[in-house]
Coordinates of C-alpha atoms in Angstrom, one line a residue:
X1 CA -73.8 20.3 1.6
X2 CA -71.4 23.1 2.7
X3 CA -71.3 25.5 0.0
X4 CA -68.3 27.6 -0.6
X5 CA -68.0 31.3 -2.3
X6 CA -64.3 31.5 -3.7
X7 CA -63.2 34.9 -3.4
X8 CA -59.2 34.2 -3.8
X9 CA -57.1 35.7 -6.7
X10 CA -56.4 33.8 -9.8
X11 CA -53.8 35.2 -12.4
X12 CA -55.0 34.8 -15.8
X13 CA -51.7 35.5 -17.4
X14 CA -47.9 37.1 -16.4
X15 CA -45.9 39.3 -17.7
X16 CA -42.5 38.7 -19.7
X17 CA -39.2 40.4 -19.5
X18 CA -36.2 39.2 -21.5
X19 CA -32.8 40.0 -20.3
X20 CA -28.9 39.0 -21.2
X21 CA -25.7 39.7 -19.4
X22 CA -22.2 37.9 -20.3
X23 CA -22.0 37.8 -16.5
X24 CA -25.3 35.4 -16.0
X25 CA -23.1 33.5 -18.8
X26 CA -20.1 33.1 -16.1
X27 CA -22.6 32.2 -13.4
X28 CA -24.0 29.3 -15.4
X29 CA -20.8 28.5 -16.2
X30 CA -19.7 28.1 -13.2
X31 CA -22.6 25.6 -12.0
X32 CA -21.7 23.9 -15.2
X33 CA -18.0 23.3 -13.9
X34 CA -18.7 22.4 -10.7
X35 CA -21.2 20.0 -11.0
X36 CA -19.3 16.8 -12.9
X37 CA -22.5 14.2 -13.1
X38 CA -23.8 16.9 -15.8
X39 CA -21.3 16.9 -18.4
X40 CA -22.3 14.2 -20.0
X41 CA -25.5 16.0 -21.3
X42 CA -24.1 19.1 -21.9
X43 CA -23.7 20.5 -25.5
X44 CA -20.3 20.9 -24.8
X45 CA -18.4 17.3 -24.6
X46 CA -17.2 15.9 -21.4
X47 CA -13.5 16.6 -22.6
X48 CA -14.0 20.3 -22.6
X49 CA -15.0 20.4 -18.9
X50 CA -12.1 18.1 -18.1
X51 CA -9.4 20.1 -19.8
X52 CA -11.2 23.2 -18.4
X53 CA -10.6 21.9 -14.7
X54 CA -6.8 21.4 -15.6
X55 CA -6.1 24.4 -17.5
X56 CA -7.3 26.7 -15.0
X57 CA -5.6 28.5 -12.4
X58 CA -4.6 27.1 -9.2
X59 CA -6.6 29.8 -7.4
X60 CA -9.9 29.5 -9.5
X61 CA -9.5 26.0 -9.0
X62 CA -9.4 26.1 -5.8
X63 CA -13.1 28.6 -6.0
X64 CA -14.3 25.8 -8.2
X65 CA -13.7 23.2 -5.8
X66 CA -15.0 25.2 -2.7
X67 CA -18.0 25.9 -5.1
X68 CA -18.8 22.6 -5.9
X69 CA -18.9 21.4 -2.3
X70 CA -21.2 24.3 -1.0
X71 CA -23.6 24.8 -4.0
X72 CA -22.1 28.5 -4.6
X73 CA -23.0 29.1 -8.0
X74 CA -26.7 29.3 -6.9
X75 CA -25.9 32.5 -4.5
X76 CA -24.1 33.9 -7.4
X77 CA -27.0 34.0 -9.7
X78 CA -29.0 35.0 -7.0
X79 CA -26.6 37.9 -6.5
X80 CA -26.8 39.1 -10.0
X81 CA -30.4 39.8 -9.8
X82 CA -29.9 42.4 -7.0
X83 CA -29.7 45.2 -9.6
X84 CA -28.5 45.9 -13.4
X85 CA -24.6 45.8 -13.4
X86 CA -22.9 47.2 -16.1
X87 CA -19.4 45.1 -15.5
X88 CA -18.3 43.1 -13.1
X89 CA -16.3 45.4 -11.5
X90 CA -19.6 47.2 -10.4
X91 CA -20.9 43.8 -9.4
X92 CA -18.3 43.4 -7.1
X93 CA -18.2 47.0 -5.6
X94 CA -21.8 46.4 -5.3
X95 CA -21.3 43.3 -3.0
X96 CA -18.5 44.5 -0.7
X97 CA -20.5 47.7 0.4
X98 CA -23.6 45.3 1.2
X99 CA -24.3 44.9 4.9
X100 CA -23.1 41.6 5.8
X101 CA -27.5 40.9 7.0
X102 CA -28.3 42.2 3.5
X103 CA -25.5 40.5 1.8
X104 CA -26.9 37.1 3.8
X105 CA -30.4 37.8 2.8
X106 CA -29.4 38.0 -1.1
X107 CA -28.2 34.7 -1.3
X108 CA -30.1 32.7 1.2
X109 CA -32.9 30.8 -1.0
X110 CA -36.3 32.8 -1.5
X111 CA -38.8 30.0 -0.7
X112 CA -42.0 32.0 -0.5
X113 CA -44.0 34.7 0.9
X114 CA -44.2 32.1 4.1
X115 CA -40.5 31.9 4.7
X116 CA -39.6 35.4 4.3
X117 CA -39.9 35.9 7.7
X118 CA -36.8 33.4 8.5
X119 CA -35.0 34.2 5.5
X120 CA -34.8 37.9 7.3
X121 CA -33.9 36.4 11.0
X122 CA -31.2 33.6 9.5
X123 CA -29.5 36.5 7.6
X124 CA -28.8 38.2 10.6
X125 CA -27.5 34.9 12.4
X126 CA -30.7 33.6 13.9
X127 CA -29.8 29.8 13.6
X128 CA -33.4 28.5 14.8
X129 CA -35.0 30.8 11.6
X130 CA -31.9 28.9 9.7
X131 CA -33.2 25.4 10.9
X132 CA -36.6 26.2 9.9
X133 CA -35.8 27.1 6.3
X134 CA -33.8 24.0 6.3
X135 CA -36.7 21.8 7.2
X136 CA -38.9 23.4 4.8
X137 CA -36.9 22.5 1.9
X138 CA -35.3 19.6 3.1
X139 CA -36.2 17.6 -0.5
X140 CA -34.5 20.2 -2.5
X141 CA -31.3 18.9 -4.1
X142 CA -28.9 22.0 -2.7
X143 CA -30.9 24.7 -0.6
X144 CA -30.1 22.9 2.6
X145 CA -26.8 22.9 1.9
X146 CA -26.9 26.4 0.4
X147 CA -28.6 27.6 3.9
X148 CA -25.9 25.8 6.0
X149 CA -23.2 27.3 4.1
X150 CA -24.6 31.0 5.2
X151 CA -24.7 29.8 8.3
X152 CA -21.2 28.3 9.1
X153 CA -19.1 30.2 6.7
X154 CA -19.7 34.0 6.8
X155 CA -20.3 36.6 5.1
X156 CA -16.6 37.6 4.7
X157 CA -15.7 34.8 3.3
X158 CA -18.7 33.8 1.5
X159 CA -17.9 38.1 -0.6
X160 CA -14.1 36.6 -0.8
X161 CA -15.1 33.6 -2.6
X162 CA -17.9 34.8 -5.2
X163 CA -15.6 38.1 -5.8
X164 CA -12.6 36.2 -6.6
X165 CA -14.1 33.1 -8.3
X166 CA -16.0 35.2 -10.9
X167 CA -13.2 37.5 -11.1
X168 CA -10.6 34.8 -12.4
X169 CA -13.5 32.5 -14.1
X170 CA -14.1 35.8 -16.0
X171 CA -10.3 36.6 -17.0
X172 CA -9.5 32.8 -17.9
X173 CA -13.0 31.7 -19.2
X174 CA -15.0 34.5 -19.5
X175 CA -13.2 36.7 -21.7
X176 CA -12.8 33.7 -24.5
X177 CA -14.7 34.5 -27.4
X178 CA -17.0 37.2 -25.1
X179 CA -17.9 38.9 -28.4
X180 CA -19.3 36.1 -30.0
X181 CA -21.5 35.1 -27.0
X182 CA -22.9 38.4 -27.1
X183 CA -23.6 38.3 -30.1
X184 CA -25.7 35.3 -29.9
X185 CA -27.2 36.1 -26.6
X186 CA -28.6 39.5 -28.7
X187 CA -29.7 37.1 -31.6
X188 CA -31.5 35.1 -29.6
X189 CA -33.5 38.1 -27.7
X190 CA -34.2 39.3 -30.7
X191 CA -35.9 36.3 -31.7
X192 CA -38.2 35.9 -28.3
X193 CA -38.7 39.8 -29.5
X194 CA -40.3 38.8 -32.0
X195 CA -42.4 35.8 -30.3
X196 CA -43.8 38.3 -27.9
X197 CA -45.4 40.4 -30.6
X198 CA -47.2 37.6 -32.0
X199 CA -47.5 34.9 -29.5
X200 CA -49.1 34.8 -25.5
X201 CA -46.5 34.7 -22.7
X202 CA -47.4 31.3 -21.6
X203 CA -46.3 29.8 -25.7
X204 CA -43.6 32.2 -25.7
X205 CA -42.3 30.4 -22.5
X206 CA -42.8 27.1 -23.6
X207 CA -41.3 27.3 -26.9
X208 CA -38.3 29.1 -25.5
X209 CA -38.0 26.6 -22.2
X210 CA -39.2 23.7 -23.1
X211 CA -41.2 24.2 -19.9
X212 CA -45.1 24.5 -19.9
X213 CA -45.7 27.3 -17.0
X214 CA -49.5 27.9 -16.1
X215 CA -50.0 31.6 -14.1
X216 CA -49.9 31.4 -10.6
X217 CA -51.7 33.8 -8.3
X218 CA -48.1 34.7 -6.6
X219 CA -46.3 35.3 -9.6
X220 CA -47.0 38.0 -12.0
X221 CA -43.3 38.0 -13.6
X222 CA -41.6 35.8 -15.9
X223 CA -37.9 36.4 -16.8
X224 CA -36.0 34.6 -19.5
X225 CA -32.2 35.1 -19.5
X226 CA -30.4 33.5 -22.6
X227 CA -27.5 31.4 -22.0
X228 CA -25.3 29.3 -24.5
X229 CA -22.5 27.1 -21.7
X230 CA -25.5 25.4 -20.0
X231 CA -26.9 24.2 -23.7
X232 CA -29.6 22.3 -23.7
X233 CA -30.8 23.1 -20.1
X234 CA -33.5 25.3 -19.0
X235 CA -32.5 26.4 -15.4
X236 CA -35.7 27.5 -13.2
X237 CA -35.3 30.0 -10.0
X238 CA -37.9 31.7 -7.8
X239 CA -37.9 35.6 -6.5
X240 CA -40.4 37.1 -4.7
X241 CA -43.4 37.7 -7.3
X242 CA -41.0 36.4 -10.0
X243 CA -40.4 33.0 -11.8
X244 CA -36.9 32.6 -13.8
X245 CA -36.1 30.7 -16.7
X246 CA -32.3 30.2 -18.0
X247 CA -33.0 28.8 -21.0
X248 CA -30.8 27.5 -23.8
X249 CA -30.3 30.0 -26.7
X250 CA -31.7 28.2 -30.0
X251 CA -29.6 26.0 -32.9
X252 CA -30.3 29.5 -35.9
X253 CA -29.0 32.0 -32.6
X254 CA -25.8 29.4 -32.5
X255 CA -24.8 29.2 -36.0
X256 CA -24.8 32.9 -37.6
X257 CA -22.8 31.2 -40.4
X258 CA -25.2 28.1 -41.3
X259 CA -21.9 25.3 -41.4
X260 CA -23.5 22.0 -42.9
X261 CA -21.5 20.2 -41.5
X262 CA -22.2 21.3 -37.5
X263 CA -25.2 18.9 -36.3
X264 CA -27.8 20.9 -34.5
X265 CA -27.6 20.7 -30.6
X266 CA -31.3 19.9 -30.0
X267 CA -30.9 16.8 -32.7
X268 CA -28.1 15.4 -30.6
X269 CA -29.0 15.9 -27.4
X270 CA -32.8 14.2 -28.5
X271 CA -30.3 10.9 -29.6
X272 CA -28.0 11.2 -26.6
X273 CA -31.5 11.0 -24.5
X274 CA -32.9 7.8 -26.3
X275 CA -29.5 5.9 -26.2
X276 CA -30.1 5.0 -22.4
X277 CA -32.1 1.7 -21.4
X278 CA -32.6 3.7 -17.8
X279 CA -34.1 6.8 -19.5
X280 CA -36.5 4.7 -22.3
X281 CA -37.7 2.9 -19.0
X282 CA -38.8 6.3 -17.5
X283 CA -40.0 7.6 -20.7
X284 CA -42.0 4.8 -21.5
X285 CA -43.7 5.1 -17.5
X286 CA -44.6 8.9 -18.1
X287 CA -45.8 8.6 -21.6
X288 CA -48.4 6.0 -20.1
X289 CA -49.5 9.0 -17.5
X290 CA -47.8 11.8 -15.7
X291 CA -45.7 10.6 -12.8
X292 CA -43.9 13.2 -10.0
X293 CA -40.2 12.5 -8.6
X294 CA -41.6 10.6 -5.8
X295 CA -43.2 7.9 -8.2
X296 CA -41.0 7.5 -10.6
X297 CA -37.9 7.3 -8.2
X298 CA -40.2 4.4 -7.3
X299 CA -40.8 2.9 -10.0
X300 CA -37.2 2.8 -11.2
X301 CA -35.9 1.6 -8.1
X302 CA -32.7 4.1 -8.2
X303 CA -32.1 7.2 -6.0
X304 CA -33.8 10.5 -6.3
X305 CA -30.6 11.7 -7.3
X306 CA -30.0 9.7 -10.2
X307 CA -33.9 9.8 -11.2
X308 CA -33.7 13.6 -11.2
X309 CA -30.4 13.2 -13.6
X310 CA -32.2 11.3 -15.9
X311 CA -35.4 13.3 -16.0
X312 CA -33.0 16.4 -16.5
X313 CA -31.6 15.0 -20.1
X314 CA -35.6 13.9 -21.5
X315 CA -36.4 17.7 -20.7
X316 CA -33.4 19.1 -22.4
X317 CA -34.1 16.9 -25.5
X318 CA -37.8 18.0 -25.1
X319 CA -39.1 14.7 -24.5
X320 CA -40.5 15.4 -21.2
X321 CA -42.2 18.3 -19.6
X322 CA -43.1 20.0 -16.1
X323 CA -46.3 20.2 -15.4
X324 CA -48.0 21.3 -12.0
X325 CA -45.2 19.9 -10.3
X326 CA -45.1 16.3 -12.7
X327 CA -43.4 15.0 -15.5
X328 CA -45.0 14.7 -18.9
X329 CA -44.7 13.1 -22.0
X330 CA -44.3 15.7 -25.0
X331 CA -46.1 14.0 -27.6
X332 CA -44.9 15.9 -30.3
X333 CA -41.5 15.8 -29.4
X334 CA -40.6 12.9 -32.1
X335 CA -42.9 14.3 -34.9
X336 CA -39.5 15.9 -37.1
X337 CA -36.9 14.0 -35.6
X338 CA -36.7 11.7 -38.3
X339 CA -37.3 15.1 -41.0
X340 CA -34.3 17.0 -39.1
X341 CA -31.9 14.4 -39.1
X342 CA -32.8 13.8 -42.8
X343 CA -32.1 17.4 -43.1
X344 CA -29.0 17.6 -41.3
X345 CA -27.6 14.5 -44.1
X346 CA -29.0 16.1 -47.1
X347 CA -31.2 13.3 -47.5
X348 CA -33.9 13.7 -50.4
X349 CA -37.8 12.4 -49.9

């Protein structure tokens, strides 16, 4: 028998930083916008991102359409974690005095330590390096698309674009009610504040995610970012030693004045979920075991695409979880349902 003396690194824990900025709000707003088959499990009612389209600027919606074929958003974000801005007019003087190489580098996708090397050569127009990052994430929903966009479009344009989208999303979204976002973004910190004095990283990351994330030898940082326009979906990203989590800010950050009459978001979006016979199918399949994309996509006889969309609205009602990479079942997820609706309608025991 071979025997084996493991000398490798395993993390026992991360650390985790919280953050805010109204201008990650604009960024996930902007994914929001531009990607149509989501509204329908957004917080916000389908009707709101329609009007939004058509009340907009011809100019934005122009950014919004050119955003929504090329995946965009995701350099955007990616953008905004170059440094601390304190507006975005020192966002965008930050991105016009990038080297175009460095500018490309920034919003190419970080795919790991392995990649890096091609990440560096495809920013500075190696097409071969380009190819190779596209092969090595050709599963992933957008990053292909996202590397070919680098690629063909330029850098020029590419600062033209992002500067000018989130310049008018911020004057004719942004600025609406921009006080009371902040305010509930800083409620909401507060509250994981308080969760990091008294609970381990790893709880503190599920409870505010929904997402159950195990330390990884590679990863010694987590950050959550607060958002409310992406409510109730938890957004993941990867940086170099770094794991991301948008998450949604909770129901007591979103109602500072307690209105009876305003259901809470996690309660609806838990009912939207169940009211799908597509949805009940794949819930029943993972509750029997935990299933990956590949299986279940399989099992269900539909597209990835459309499997993914599904799985997307059981995590956001907290019905399902990731876990090493596969879906499962939350098994407390239904224990107070029945208590918070009776809540909600002022029901006695």
């Amino acid at each position: 028998m071979m025997k084996v003396v493991d000398t490798s690194f395993k993390r026992s824990s991360y650390q985790v930083e919280l953050y805010n900025s109204l201008l990650f709000e604009s960024a996930l707003g902007i994914a929001a916008a531009t990607y149509p088959k989501l509204h329908a499990a957004l917080d916000k009612p389908q009707s709101y991102w329609q009007h939004l389209r058509k009340s907009t600027s011809i100019e934005l919606r122009r950014e919004l359409d050119f955003c929504q074929r090329q995946q965009t958003w995701k350099m955007l974000l990616q953008l905004l974690h170059a440094q601390s801005f304190a507006s975005a007019e020192d966002f965008f003087t930050f991105i016009q005095a990038l080297e175009d190489r460095d500018f490309n580098f920034l919003i190419l996708p970080y795919l790991g330590s392995c990649q890096e090397n091609n990440r560096l050569r495809a920013a500075q127009g190696d097409l071969e390096a380009a190819q190779s990052m596209i092969q090595a994430c050709e599963e992933h929903l957008f990053f292909p698309q996202m590397i070919r966009t680098v690629c063909e479009i330029g850098a020029k344009e590419l600062k033209r674009h992002l500067t000018d989208m989130l310049r008018l999303w911020e004057e004719e979204i942004g600025s609406v009610d921009a006080e009371e976002k902040k305010e509930i973004l800083e409620r909401d910190l507060s509250m994981k504040r308080d969760w990091l004095r008294t609970c381990t990283p790893e709880e503190v990351v599920l409870r505010a995610s929904g997402i159950e994330y195990k330390p990884e030898s590679s990863v010694s940082k987590v950050l959550l970012i607060p958002h409310v326009i992406y409510r109730p979906w938890t957004v993941e990203a990867d940086m170099e030693d770094t794991r991301i989590f948008y998450y949604p800010v909770s129901d007591a950050s979103m109602q500072s004045d307690g209105d009876p009459y305003e259901p809470p978001g996690q309660l609806v979006q838990l009912y939207k979920a169940l009211a799908d016979d597509k949805r009940l199918r794949a819930l029943k399949l993972i509750s029997e075991q935990d299933r990956s994309l590949k299986e279940l996509t399989e099992l269900l006889g539909m597209g990835k695409t459309t499997v993914h969309h599904h799985l997307a609205i059981l995590r956001g009602a907290g019905l399902v979880r990731v876990k090493d990479g596969s879906y499962s079942w939350n098994s407390n997820s239904l224990d107070h349902h029945a208590e918070g609706l009776g809540n909600f309608l002022g029901l006695e025991d």
